[in-house]
mmCIF file of C-alpha atoms in Angstrom:
data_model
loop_
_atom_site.group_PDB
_atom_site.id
_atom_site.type_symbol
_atom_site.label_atom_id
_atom_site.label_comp_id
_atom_site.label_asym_id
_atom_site.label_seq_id
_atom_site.Cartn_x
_atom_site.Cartn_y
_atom_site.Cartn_z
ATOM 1 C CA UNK A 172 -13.538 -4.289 5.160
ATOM 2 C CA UNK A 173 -10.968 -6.436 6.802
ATOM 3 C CA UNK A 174 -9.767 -7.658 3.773
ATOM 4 C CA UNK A 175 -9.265 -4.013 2.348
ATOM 5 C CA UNK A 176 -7.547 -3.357 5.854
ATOM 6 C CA UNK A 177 -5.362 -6.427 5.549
ATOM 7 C CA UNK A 178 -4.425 -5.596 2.385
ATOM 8 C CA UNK A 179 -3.830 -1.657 2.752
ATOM 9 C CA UNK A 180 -1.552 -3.186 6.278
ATOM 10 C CA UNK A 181 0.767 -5.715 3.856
ATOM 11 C CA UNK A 182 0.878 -3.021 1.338
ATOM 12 C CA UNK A 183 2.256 -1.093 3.654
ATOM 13 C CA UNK A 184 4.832 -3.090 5.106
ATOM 14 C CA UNK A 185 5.678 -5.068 1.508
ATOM 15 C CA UNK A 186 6.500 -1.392 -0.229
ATOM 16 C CA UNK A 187 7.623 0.307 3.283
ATOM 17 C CA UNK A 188 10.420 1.353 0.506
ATOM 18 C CA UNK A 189 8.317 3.541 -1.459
ATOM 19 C CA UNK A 190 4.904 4.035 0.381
ATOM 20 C CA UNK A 191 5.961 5.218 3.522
ATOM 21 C CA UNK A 192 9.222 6.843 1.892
ATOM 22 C CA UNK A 193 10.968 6.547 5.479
ATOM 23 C CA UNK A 194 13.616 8.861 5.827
ATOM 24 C CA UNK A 195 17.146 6.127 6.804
ATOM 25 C CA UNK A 196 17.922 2.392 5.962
ATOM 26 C CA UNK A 197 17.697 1.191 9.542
ATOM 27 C CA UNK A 198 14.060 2.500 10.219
ATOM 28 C CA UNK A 199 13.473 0.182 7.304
ATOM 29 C CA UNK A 200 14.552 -2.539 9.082
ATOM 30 C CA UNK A 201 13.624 -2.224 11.880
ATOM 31 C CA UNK A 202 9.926 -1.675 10.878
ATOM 32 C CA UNK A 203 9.772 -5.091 8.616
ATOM 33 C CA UNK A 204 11.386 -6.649 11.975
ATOM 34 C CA UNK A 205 8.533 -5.291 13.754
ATOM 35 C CA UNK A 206 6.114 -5.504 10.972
ATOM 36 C CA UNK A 207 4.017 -9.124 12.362
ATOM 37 C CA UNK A 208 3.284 -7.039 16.089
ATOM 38 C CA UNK A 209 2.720 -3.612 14.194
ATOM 39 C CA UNK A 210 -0.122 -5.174 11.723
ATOM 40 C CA UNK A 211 -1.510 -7.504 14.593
ATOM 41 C CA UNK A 212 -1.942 -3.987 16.367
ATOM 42 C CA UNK A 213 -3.489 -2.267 13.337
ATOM 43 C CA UNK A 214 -5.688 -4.865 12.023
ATOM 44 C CA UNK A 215 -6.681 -5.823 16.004
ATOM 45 C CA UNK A 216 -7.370 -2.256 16.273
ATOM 46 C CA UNK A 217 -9.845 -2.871 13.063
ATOM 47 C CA UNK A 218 -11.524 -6.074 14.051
ATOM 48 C CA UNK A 219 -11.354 -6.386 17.735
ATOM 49 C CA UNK A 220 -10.486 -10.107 18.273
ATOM 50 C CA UNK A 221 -11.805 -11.845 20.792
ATOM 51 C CA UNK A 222 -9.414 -14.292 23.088
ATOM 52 C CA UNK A 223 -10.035 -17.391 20.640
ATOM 53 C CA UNK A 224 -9.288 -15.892 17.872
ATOM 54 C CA UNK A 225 -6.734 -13.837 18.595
ATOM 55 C CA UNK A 226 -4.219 -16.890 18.321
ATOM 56 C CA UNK A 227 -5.025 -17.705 14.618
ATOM 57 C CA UNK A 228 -4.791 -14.159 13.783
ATOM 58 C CA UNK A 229 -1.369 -13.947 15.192
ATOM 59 C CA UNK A 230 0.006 -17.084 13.473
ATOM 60 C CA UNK A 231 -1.463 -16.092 10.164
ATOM 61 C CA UNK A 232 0.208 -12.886 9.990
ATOM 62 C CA UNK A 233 3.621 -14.950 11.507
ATOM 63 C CA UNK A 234 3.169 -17.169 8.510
ATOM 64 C CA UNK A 235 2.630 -14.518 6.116
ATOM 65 C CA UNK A 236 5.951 -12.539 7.031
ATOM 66 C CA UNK A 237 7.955 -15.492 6.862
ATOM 67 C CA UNK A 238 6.735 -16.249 3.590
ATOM 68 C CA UNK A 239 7.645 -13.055 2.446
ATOM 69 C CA UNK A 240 10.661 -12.286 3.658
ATOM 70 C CA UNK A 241 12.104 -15.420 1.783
ATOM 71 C CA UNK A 242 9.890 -15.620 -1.247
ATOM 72 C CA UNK A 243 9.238 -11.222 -1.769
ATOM 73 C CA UNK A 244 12.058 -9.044 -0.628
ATOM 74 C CA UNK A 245 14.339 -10.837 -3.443
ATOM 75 C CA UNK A 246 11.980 -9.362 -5.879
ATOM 76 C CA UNK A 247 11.998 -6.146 -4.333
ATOM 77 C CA UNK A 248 15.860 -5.550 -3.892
ATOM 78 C CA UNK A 249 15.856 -6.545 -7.807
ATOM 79 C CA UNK A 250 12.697 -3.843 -8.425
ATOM 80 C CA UNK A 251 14.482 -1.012 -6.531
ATOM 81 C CA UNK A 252 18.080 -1.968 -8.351
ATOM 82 C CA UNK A 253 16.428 -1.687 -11.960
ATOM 83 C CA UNK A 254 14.952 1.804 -11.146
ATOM 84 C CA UNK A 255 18.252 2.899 -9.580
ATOM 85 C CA UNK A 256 19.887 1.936 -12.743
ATOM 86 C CA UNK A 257 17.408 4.315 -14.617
ATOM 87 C CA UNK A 258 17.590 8.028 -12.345
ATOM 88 C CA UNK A 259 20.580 9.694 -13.831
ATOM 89 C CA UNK A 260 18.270 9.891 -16.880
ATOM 90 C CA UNK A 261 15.277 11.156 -18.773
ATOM 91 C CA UNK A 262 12.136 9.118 -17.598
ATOM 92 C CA UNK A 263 9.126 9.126 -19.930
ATOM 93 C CA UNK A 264 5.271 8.503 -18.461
ATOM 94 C CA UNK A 265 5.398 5.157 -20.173
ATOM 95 C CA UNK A 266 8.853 3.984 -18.057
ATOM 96 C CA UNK A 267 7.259 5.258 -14.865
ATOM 97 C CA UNK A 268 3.938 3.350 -15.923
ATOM 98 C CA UNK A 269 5.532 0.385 -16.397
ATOM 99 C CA UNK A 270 7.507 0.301 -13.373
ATOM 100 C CA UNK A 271 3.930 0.682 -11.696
ATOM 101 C CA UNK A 272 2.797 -2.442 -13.852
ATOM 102 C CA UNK A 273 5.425 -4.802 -12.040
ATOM 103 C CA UNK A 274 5.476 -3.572 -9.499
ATOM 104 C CA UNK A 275 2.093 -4.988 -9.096
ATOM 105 C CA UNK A 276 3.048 -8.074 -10.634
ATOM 106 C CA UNK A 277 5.024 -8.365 -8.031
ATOM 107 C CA UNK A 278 3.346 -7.853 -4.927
ATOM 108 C CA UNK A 279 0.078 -10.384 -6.289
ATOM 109 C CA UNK A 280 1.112 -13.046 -4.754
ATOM 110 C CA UNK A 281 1.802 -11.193 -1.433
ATOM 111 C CA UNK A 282 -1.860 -10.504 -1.413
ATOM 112 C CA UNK A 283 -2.930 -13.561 -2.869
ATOM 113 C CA UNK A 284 -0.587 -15.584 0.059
ATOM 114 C CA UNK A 285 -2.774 -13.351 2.296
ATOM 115 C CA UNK A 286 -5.974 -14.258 1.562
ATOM 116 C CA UNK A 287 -5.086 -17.852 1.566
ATOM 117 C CA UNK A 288 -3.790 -17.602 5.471
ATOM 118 C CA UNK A 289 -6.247 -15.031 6.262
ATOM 119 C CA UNK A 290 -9.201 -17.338 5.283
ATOM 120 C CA UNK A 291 -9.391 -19.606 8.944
ATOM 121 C CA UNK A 292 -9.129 -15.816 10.380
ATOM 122 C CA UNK A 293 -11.685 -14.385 8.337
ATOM 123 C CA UNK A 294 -14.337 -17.283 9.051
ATOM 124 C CA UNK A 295 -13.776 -17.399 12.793
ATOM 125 C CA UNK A 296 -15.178 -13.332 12.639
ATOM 126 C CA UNK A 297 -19.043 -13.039 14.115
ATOM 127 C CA UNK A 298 -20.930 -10.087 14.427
ATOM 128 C CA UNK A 299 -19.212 -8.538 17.317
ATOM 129 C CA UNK A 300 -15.965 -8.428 14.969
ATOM 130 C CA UNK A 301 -18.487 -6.883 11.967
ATOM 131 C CA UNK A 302 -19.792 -4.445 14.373
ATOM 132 C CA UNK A 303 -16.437 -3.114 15.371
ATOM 133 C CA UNK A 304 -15.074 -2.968 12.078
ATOM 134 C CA UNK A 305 -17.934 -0.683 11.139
ATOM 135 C CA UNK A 306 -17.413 1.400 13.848
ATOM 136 C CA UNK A 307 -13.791 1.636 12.733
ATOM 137 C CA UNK A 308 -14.691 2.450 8.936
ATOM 138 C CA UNK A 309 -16.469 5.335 10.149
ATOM 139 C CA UNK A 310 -14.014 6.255 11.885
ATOM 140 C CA UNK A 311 -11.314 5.958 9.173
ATOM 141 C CA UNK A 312 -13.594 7.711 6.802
ATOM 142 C CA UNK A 313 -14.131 10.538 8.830
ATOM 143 C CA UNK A 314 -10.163 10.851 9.090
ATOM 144 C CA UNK A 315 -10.386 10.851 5.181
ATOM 145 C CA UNK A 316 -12.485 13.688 4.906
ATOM 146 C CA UNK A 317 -10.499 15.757 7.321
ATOM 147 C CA UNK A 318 -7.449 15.390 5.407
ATOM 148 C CA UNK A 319 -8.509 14.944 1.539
ATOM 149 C CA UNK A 320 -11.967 16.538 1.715
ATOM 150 C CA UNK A 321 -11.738 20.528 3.556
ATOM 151 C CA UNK A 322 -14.708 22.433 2.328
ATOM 152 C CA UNK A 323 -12.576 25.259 1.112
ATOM 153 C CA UNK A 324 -11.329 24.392 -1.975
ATOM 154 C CA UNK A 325 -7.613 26.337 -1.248
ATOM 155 C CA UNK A 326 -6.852 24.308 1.967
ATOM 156 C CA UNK A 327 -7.495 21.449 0.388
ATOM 157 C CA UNK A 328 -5.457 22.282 -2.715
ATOM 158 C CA UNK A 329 -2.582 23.748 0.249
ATOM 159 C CA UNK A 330 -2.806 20.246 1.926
ATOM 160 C CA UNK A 331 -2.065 18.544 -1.241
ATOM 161 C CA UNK A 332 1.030 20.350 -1.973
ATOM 162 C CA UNK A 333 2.239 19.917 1.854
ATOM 163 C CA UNK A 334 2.007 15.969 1.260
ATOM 164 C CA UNK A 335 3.106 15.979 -2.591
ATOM 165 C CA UNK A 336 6.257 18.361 -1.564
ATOM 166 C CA UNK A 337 7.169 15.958 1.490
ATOM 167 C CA UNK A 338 7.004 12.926 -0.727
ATOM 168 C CA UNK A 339 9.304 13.891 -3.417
ATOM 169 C CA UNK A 340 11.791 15.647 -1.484
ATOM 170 C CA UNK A 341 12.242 11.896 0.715
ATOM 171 C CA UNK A 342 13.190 10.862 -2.509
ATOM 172 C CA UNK A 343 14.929 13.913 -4.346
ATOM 173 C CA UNK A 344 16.100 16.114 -1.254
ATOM 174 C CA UNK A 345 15.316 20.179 -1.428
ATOM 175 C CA UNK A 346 13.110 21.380 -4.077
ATOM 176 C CA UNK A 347 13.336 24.769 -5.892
ATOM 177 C CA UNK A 348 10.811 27.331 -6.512
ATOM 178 C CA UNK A 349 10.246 26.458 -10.171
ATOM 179 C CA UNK A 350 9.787 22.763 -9.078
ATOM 180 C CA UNK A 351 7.029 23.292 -6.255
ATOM 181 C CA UNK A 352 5.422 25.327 -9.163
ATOM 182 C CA UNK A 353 5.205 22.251 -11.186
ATOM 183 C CA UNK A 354 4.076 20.406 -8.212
ATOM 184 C CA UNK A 355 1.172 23.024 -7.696
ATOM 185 C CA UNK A 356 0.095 23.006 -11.560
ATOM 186 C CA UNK A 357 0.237 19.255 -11.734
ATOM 187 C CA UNK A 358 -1.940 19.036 -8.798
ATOM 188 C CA UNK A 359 -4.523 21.540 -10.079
ATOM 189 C CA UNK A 360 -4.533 19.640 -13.763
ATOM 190 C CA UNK A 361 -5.060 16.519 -11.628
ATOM 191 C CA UNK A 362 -8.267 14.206 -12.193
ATOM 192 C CA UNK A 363 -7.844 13.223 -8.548
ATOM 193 C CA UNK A 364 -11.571 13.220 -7.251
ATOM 194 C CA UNK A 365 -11.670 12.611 -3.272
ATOM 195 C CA UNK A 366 -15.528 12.448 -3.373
ATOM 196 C CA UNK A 367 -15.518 9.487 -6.166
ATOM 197 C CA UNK A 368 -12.495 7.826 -3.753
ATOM 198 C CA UNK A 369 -14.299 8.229 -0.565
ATOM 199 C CA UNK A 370 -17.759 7.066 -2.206
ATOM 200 C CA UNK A 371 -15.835 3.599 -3.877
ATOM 201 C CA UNK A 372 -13.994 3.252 -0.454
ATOM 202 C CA UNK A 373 -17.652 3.235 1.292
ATOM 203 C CA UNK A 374 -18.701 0.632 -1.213
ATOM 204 C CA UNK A 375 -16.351 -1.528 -0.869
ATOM 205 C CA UNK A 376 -16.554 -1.582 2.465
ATOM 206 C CA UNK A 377 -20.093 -2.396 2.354
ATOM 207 C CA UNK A 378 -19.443 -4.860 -0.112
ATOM 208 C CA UNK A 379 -16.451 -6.680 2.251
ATOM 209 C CA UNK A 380 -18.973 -6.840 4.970
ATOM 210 C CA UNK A 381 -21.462 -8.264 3.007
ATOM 211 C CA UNK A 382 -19.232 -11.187 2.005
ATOM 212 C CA UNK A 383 -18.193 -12.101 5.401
ATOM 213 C CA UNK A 384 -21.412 -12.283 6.649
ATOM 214 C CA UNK A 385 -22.566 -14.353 3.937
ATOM 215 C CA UNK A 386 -19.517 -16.648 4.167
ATOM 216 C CA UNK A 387 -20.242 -16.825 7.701
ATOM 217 C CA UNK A 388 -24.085 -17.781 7.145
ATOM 218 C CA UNK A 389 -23.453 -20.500 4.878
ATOM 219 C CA UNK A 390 -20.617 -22.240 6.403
ATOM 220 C CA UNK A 391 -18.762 -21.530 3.500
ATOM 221 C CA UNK A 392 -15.659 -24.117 2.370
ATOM 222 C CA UNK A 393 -12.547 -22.954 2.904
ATOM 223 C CA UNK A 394 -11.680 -23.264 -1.023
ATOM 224 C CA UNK A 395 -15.224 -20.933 -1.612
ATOM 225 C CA UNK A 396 -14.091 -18.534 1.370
ATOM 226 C CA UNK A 397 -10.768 -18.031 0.027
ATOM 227 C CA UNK A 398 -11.675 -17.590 -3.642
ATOM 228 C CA UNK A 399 -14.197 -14.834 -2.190
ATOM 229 C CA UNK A 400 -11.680 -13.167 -0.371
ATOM 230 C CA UNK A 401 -9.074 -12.709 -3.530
ATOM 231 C CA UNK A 402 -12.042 -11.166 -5.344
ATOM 232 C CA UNK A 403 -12.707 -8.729 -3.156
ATOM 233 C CA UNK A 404 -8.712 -7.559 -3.237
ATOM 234 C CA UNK A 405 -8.721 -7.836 -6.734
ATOM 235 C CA UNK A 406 -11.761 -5.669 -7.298
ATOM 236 C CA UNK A 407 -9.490 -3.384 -4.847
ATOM 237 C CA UNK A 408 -6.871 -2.991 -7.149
ATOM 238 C CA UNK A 409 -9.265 -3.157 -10.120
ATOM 239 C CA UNK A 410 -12.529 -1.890 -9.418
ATOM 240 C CA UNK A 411 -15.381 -3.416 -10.573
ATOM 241 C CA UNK A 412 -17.265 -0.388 -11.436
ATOM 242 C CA UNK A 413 -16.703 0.890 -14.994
ATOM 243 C CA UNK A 414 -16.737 4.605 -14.311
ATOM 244 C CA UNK A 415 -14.905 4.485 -11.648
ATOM 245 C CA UNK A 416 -12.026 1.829 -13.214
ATOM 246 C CA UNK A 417 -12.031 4.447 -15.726
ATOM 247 C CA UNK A 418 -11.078 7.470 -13.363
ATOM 248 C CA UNK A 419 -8.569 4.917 -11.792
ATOM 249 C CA UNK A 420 -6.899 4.613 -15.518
ATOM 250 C CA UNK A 421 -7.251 8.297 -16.036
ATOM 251 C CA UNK A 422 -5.735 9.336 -12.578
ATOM 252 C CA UNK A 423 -2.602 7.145 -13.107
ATOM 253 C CA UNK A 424 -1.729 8.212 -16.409
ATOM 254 C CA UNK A 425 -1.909 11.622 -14.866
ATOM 255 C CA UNK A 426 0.198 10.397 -12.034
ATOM 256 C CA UNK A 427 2.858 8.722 -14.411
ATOM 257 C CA UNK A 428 2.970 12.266 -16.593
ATOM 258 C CA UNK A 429 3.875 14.156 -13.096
ATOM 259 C CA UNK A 430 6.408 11.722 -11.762
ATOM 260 C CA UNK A 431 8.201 11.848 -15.028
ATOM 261 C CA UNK A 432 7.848 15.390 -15.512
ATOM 262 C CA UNK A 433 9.442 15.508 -12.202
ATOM 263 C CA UNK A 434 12.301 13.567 -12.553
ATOM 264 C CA UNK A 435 12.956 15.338 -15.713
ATOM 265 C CA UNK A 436 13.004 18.370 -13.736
ATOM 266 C CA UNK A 437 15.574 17.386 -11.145
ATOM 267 C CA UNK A 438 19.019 18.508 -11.058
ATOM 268 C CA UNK A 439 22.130 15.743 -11.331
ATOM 269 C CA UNK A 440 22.917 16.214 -7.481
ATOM 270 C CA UNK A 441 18.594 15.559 -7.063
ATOM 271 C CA UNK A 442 19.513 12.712 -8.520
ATOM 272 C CA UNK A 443 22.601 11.310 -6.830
ATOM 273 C CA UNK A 444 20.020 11.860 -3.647
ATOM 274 C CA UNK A 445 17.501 9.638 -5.158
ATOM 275 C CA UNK A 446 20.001 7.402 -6.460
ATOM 276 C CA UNK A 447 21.529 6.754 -3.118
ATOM 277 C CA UNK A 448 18.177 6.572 -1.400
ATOM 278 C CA UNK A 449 17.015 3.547 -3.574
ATOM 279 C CA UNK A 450 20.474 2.340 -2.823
ATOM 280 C CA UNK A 451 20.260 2.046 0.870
ATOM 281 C CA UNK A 452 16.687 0.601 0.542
ATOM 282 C CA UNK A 453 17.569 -1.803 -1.537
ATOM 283 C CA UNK A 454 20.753 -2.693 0.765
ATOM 284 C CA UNK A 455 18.297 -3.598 3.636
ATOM 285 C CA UNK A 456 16.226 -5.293 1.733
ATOM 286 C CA UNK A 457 18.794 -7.645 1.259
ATOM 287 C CA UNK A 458 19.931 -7.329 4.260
ATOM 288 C CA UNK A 459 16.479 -8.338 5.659
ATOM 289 C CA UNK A 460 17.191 -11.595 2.994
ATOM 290 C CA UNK A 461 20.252 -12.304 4.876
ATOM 291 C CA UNK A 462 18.646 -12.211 8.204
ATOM 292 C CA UNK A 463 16.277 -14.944 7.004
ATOM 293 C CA UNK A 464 18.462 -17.022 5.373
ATOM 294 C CA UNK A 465 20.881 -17.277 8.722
ATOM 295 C CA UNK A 466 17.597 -17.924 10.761
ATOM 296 C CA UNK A 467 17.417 -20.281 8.478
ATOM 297 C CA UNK A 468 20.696 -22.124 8.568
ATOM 298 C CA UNK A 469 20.416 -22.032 12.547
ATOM 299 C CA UNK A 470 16.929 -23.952 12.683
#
């Protein structure tokens, strides 16, 4: 679904901070400064543009970036200082919960900005585009399986612990024995369910498809298009399936238990690494502001 992509791409680049976990303050940087030619890359590599659209694709994702980097990475900076305030401390599942709940709060209008630039872009797609993007789900889900779905239950339980360790030493620096054990029994207690992820992801990619096409038959307004379009990310965030919106409620409580539990477990110099890591990300984040605001005063 392009609109899945799309959003998965600004996700990406809106919480570089935390997603991607990137490992120094200037790779931060330099990937927001890059970000409009890396997601016209990705989502090009999705859709397959042809010459006249390629232009309005371009410019949307422009717009979009310079929204953001005026109106979103104030927000952010702010995010990241109210959580550094909070590491030399206990955390509890409901603080870590929370912090999730803004966070979205947050970002919405990122995503909601998107679908109101991305609706010229998204009407100008014909079925060469939908056939492409297709190809490219398959593709993508394939890549799923191989890394969240090996047959034998132990490599896939060894790959999780591989990406969970990476992830919270970014943030904490070396772990110790007794904590990878903690990782390991949190990840065997964990509702996670790759077949029930892969199966929604299908869905909704069959759903996305579905709505572009239909938009597309019935030379839909833009106002229609673009209210279409924020369903479909909202129903990403919250799906509209009840069983599976239920196993998306049960997984994060599960998730805020382990991060706290974590924390918790973390020695005071763990600490002072994760302190100083939401530090410098929240430095360039500002610094990114900065940037803008100069561009700015030059125009």
């Amino acid at each position: 679904m392009m609109l899945h992509t799309l959003r998965k791409s600004l996700a990406r680049i809106a919480l570089i901070a935390l997603l991607l976990l990137l490992s120094g303050c200037s790779m931060l940087r330099l990937g927001y400064d890059n970000g409009p030619q890396m997601v016209w890359w990705w989502l090009d590599g999705y859709v397959d543009f042809s010459r006249e659209q390629a232009p309005h694709a371009k410019h949307a994702i422009h717009q979009w970036f310079g929204w953001h980097r005026a109106n979103q990475l104030p927000e952010y900076a702010d995010w990241l200082a109210a959580i550094r305030s909070r590491v030399d401390g206990p955390l509890t599942p409901e603080q870590v919960c929370s912090w999730s709940d803004e966070l979205q709060t947050i970002v919405a209008p990122a995503f909601d900005h998107a679908a109101h630039l991305g609706t010229p872009v998204a009407l100008r797609l014909g079925e060469p585009q939908w056939r492409h993007l297709e190809k490219r789900y398959a593709k993508s889900n394939e890549e799923l399986r191989e890394d969240f779905l090996q047959p034998d239950p132990e490599d896939r339980l060894r790959a999780a612990i591989k990406r969970t360790v990476k992830r919270v030493e970014n943030l904490y620096g070396d772990i110790d024995k007794t904590q990878r054990r903690l990782i390991v029994a949190s990840l065997e207690a964990s509702p996670f369910n790759p077949e029930a992820w892969l199966t929604e992801r299908q869905r909704r990619q069959q759903e996305t498809l579905r709505t572009l096409r239909q938009l597309a038959a019935e030379s839909a307004a833009p106002e229609l298009a673009t209210a279409s379009l924020r369903k479909l990310i909202a129903h990403t965030h919250r799906s509209d399936d009840p069983d599976y919106r239920a196993y998306q409620l049960k997984l994060a409580e599960h998730t805020c238990g382990f991060i706290a539990r974590m924390h918790n477990s973390t020695t005071p110099a763990q600490r002072q690494h994760a302190h100083d890591k939401l530090k410098g990300w929240e430095t360039d984040f500002r610094a990114l502001m900065m940037d803008s605001r100069m561009q700015t005063a030059l125009e």
